[in-house]
Coordinates of C-alpha atoms and ligand atoms in Angstrom, one line a residue:
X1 CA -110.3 48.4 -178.6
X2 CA -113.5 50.7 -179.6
X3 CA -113.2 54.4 -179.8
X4 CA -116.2 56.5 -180.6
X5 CA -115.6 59.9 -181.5
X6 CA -117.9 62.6 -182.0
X7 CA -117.7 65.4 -183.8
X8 CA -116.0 64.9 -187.1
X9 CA -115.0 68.4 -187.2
X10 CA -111.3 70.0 -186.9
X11 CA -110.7 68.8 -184.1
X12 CA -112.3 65.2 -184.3
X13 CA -110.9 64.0 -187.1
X14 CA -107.7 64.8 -186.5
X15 CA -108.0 62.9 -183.4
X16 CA -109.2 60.1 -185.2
X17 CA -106.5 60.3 -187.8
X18 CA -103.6 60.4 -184.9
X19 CA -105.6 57.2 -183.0
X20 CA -105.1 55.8 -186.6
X21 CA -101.9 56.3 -187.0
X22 CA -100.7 54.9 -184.2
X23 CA -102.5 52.0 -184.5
X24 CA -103.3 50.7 -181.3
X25 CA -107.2 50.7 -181.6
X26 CA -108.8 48.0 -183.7
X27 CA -112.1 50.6 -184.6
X28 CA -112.4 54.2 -184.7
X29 CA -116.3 55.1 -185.5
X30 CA -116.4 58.8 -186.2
X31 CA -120.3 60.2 -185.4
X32 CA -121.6 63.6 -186.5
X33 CA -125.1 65.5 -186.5
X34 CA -124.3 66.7 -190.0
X35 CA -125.9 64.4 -192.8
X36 CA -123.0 62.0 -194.3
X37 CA -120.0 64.4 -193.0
X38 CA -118.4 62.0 -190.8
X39 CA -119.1 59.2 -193.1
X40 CA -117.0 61.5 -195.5
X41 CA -114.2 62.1 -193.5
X42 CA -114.1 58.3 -192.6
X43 CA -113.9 57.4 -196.0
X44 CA -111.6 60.1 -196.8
X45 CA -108.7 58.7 -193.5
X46 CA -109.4 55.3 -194.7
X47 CA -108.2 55.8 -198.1
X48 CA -104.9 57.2 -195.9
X49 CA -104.4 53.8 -194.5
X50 CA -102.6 52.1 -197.0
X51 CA -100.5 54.8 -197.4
X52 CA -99.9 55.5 -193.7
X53 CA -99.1 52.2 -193.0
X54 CA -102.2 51.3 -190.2
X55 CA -104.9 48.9 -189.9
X56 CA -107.1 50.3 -187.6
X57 CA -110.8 50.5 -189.2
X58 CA -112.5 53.6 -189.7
X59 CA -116.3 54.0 -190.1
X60 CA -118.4 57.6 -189.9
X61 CA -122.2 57.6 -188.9
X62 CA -124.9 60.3 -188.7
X63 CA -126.5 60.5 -185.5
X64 CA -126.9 56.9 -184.9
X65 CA -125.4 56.0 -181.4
X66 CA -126.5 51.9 -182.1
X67 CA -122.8 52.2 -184.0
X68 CA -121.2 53.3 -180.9
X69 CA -121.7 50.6 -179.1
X70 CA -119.7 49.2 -176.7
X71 CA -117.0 51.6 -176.6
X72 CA -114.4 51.3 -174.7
X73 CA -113.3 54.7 -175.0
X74 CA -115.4 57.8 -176.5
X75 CA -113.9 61.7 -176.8
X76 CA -116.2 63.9 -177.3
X77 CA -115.4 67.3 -179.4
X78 CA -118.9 68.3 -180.8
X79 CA -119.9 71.7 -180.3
X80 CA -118.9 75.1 -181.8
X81 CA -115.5 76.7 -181.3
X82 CA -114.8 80.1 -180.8
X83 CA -113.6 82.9 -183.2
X84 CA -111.4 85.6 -183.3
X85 CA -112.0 87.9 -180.3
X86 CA -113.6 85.2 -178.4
X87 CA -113.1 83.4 -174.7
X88 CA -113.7 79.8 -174.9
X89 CA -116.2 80.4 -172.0
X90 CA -118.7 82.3 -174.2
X91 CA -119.5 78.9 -176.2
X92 CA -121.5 77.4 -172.8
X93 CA -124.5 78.6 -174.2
X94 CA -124.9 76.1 -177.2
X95 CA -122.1 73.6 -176.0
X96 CA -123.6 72.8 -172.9
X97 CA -126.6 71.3 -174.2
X98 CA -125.0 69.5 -177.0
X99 CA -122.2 67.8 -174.5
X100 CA -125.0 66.9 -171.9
X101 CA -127.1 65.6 -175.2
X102 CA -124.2 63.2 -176.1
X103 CA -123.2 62.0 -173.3
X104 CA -126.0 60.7 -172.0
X105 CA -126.6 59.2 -175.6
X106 CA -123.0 57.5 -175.6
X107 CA -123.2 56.2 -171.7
X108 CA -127.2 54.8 -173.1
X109 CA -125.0 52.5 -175.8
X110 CA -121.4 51.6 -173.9
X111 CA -122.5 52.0 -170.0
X112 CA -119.0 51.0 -169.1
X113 CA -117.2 54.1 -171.2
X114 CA -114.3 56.3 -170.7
X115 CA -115.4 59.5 -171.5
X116 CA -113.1 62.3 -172.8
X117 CA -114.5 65.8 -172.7
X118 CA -112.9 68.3 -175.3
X119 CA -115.6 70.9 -176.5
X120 CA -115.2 74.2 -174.8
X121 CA -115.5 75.6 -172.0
X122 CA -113.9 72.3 -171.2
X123 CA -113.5 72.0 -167.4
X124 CA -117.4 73.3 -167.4
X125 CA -118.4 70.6 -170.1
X126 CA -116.5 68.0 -167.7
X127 CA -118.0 69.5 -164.7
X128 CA -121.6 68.8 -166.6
X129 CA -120.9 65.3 -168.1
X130 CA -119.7 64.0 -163.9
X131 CA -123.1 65.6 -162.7
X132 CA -125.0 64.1 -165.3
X133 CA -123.6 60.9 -166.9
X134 CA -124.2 58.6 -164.0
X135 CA -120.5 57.0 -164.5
X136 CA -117.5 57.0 -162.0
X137 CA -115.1 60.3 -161.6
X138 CA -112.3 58.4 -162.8
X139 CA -114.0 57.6 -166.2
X140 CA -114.5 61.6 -167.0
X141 CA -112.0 63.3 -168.1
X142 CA -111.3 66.7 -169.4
X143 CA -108.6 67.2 -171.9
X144 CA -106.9 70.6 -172.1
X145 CA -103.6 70.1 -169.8
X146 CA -102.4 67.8 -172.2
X147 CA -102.4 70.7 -174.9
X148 CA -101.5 73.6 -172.7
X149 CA -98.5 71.7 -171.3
X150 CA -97.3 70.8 -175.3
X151 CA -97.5 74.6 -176.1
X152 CA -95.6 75.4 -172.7
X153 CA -92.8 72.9 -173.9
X154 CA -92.8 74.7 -177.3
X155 CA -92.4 77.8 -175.5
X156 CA -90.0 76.9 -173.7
X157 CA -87.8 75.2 -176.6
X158 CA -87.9 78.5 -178.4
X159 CA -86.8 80.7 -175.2
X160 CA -83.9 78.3 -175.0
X161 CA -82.9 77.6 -178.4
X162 CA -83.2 74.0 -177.7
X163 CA -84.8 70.9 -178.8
X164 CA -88.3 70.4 -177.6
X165 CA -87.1 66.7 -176.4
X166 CA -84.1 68.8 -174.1
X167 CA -87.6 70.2 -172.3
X168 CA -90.0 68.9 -170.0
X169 CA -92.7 71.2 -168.3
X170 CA -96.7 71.0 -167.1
X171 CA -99.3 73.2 -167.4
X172 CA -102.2 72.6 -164.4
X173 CA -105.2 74.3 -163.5
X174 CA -108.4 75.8 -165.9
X175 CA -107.7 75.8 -169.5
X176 CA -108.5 79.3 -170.1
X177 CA -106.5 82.4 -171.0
X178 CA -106.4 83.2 -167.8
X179 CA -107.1 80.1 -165.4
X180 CA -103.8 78.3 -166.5
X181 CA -100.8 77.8 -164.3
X182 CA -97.5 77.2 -166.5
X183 CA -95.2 75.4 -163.4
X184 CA -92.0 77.9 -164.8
X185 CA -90.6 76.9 -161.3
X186 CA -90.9 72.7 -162.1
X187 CA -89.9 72.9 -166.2
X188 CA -86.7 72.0 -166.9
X189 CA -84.0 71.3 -169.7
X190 CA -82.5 67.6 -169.2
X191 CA -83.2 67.4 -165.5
X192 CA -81.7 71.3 -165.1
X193 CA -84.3 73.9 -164.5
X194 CA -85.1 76.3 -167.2
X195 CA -84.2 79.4 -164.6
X196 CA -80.5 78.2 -165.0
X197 CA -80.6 79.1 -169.2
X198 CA -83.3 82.0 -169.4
X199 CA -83.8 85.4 -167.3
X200 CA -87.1 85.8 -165.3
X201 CA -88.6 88.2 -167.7
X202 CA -88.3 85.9 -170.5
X203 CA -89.5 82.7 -168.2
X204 CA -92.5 85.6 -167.6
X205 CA -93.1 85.9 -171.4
X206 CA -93.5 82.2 -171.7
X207 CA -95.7 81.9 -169.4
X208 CA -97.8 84.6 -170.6
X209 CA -97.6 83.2 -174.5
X210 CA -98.3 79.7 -173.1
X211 CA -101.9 81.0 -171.8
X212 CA -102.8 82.8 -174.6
X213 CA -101.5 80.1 -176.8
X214 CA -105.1 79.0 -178.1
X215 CA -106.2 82.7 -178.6
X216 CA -102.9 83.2 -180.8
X217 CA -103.6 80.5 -182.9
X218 CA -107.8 81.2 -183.4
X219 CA -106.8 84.7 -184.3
X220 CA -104.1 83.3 -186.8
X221 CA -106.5 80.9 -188.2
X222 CA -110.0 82.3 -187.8
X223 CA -111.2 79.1 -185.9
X224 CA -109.3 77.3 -183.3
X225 CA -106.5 74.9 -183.6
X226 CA -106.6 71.0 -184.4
X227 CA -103.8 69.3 -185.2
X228 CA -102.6 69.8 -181.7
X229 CA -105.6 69.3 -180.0
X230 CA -106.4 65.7 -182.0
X231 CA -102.7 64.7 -181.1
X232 CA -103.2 65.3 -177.3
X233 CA -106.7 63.8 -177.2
X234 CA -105.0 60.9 -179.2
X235 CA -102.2 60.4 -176.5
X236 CA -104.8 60.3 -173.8
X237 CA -106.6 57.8 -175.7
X238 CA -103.4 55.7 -176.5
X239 CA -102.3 56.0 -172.7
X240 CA -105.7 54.5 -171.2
X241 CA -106.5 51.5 -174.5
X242 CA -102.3 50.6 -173.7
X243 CA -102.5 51.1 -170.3
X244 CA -99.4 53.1 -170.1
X245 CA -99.9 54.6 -166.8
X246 CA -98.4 57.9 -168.0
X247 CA -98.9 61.0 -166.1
X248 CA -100.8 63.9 -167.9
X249 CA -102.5 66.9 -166.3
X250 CA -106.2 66.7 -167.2
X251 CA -109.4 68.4 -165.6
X252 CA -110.5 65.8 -163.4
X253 CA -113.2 66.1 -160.4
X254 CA -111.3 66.6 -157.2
X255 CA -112.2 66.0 -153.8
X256 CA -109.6 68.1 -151.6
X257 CA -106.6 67.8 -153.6
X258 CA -105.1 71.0 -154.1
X259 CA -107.5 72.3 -151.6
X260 CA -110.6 72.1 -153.6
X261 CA -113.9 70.0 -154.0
X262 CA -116.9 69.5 -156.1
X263 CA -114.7 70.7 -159.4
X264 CA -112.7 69.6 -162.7
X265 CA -109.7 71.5 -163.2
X266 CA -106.1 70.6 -164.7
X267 CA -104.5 68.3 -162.3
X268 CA -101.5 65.8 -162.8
X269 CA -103.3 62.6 -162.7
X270 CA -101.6 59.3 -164.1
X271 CA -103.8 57.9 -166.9
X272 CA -104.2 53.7 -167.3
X273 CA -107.1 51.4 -168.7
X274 CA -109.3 52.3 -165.1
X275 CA -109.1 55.7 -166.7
X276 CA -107.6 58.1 -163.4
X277 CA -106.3 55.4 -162.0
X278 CA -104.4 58.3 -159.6
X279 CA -104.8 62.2 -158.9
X280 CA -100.7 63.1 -158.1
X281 CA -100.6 66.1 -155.8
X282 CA -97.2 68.1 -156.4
X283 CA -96.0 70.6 -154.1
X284 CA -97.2 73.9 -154.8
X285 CA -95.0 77.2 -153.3
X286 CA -97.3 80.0 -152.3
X287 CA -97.5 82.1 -155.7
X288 CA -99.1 78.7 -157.4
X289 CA -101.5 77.6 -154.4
X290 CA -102.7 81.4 -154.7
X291 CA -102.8 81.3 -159.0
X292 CA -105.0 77.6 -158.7
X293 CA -107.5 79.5 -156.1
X294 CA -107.9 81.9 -158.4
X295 CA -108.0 79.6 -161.7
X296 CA -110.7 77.6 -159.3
X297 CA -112.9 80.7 -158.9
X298 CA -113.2 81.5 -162.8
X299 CA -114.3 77.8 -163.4
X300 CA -116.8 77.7 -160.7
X301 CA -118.0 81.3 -162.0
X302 CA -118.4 79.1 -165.3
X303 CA -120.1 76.1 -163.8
X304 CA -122.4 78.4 -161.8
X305 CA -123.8 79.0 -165.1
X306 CA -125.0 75.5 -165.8
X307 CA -128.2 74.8 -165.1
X308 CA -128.0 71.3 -163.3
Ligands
NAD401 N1 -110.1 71.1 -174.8 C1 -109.3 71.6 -175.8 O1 -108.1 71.6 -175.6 C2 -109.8 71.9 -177.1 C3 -109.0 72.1 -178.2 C4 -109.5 72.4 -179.5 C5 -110.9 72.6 -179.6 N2 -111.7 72.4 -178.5 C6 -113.1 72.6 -178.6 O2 -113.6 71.4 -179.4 C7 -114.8 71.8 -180.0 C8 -114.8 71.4 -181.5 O3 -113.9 72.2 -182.2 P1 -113.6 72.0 -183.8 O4 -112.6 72.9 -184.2 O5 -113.5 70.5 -184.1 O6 -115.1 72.5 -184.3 P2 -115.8 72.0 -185.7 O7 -116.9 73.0 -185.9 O8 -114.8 71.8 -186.8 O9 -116.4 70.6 -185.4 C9 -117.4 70.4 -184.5 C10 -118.3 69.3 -185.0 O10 -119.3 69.0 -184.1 C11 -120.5 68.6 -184.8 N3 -121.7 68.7 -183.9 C12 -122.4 69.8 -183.5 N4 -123.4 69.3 -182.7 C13 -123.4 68.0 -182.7 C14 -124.1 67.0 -182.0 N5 -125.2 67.3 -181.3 N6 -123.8 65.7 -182.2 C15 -122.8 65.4 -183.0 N7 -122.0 66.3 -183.6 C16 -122.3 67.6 -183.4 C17 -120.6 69.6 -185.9 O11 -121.4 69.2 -187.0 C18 -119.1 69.7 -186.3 O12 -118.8 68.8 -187.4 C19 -115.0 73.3 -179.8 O13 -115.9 73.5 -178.7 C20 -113.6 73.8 -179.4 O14 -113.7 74.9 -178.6 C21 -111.2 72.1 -177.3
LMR402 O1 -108.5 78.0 -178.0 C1 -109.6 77.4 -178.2 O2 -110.7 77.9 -178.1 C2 -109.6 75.9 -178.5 C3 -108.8 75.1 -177.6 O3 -109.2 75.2 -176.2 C4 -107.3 75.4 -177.6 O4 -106.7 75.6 -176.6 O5 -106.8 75.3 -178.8

């Protein structure tokens, strides 16, 4: 199992070190623009290895794809992120042409790739890689649900005063500040919904800390976060190379479900070695069918300004 990631940033080689850790891939090959950077950081998690107990091999290149080839899987997470003050939507300028750039040079080298699209404004960079990657819809896929729905479980463990393995909960729709839809309704403590334990107004505050959680943590840390990010990327990864057939929300492109068409957005989709090997539509009540229109809209304002 070959994973290409690029980007040997934050955010990339943390995923790298989590896909290492676990130890299911045989190669990991880190690629960056920046001259001998991800050769560094290659170096650097391989010297980790006998230490963290894995044998998965480790190699960084600069700018040459020829090393990438024949991935099985390949994230990408190259781009800038935001700072302090920012909306991840305000990155499209640069990211766009960097995500379209390395796409199209990753599909050139492994024609047969899982893609998985991190950089910011995610659903939009998904959106661009399916109009202009040439591979199948359930080989694109957007990671942010993953993320939004850990940060809604750790939430939720602190409203509760419980263990974060009492909780189970899902974050669908646009990962934005404003585009996400926290199920409050669906999340629940050992089977028990969370309603039963905690008053409305504090279910409210979760949800409203859940959608900010990625502004709370870039103004906390000047940049955005990583070490969650690389460990939901890596359990994406892990879930397609194993073939798990786990169920994660991710931005995939839908074709009616939930009522839309011709967009990525959060979605629970069940994740195997085909990729989406399923889109799972859930039951929505009226408030949440009305919050996914609206999450829809701010995306496709997003996408609108692509220019395809
Ligand atoms: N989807 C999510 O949930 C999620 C989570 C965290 C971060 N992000 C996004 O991921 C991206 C990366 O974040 P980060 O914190 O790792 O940033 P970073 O600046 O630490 O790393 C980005 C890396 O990309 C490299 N790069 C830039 N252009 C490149 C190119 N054309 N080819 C190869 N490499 C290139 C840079 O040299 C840099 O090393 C940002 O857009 C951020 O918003 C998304
Ligand atoms: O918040 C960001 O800009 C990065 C990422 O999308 C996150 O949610 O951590």
């Amino acid at each position: 199992m070959k994973v290409t990631v690029v980007g040997a940033g934050a955010v990339g080689a943390s995923c790298a070190e989590y896909i290492a850790i676990k130890d299911f891939a045989s190669e990991v090959v880190l690629l960056d623009i920046k001259e001998g950077f991800a050769e560094g950081k290659a170096m650097d998690l391989m010297q980790t290895a006998s230490l963290n107990g894995f044998d998965t091999k480790i190699t960084g290149v600069t700018s040459d794809y020829s090393k990438t080839a024949g991935s099985d899987i390949c994230v990408i997470t190259s781009g800038i992120p935001r700072k302090p003050g920012m909306t991840r939507e305000e990155l499209i300028g640069i990211n766009a042409g960097i995500v379209k750039e390395v796409s199209s040079s990753l599909v050139k080298h492994s024609p047969d790739t899982i893609i998985i699209v991190v950089s910011n404004p995610m659903d939009t960079m998904a959106y661009l890689v399916h109009k202009t990657s040439g591979l199948s819809k359930n080989r694109i896929i957007g990671m942010g649900g993953a993320l939004d729905s850990a940060r809604f479980k750790y939430r939720l463990a602190e409203a509760l005063g419980a263990p974060i393995s009492d909780v189970d909960g899902m974050v669908i729709g646009g990962h934005s500040d404003t585009g996400m839809v926290p199920l409050t309704r669906l999340a629940t403590r050992n089977s028990v919904p969370v309603s039963k334990f905690i008053s409305e107004e504090r279910l409210n505050q979760v949800k409203e800390d859940t959608k900010v959680g990625g502004a709370t943590l870039t103004k906390l840390l000047g940049t955005s976060a990583w070490y969650a990010p690389g460990a939901a990327v890596s359990a994406l990864v892990q879930a397609i190379a194993c073939d798990q057939k786990k169920m994660f929300p991710c931005s995939v492109m839908l074709d009616g479900q939930y009522g839309l068409k011709d967009i990525c957005i959060g979605a629970p989709v069940i994740l195997g070695r085909n990729g989406v090997e399923e889109i799972v539509e859930i039951e929505l009540n009226d408030a949440e069918k009305a919050h996914i229109q609206e999450s829809a809209a701010g995306v496709r304002k997003t996408n609108d300004l692509l220019e395809l």
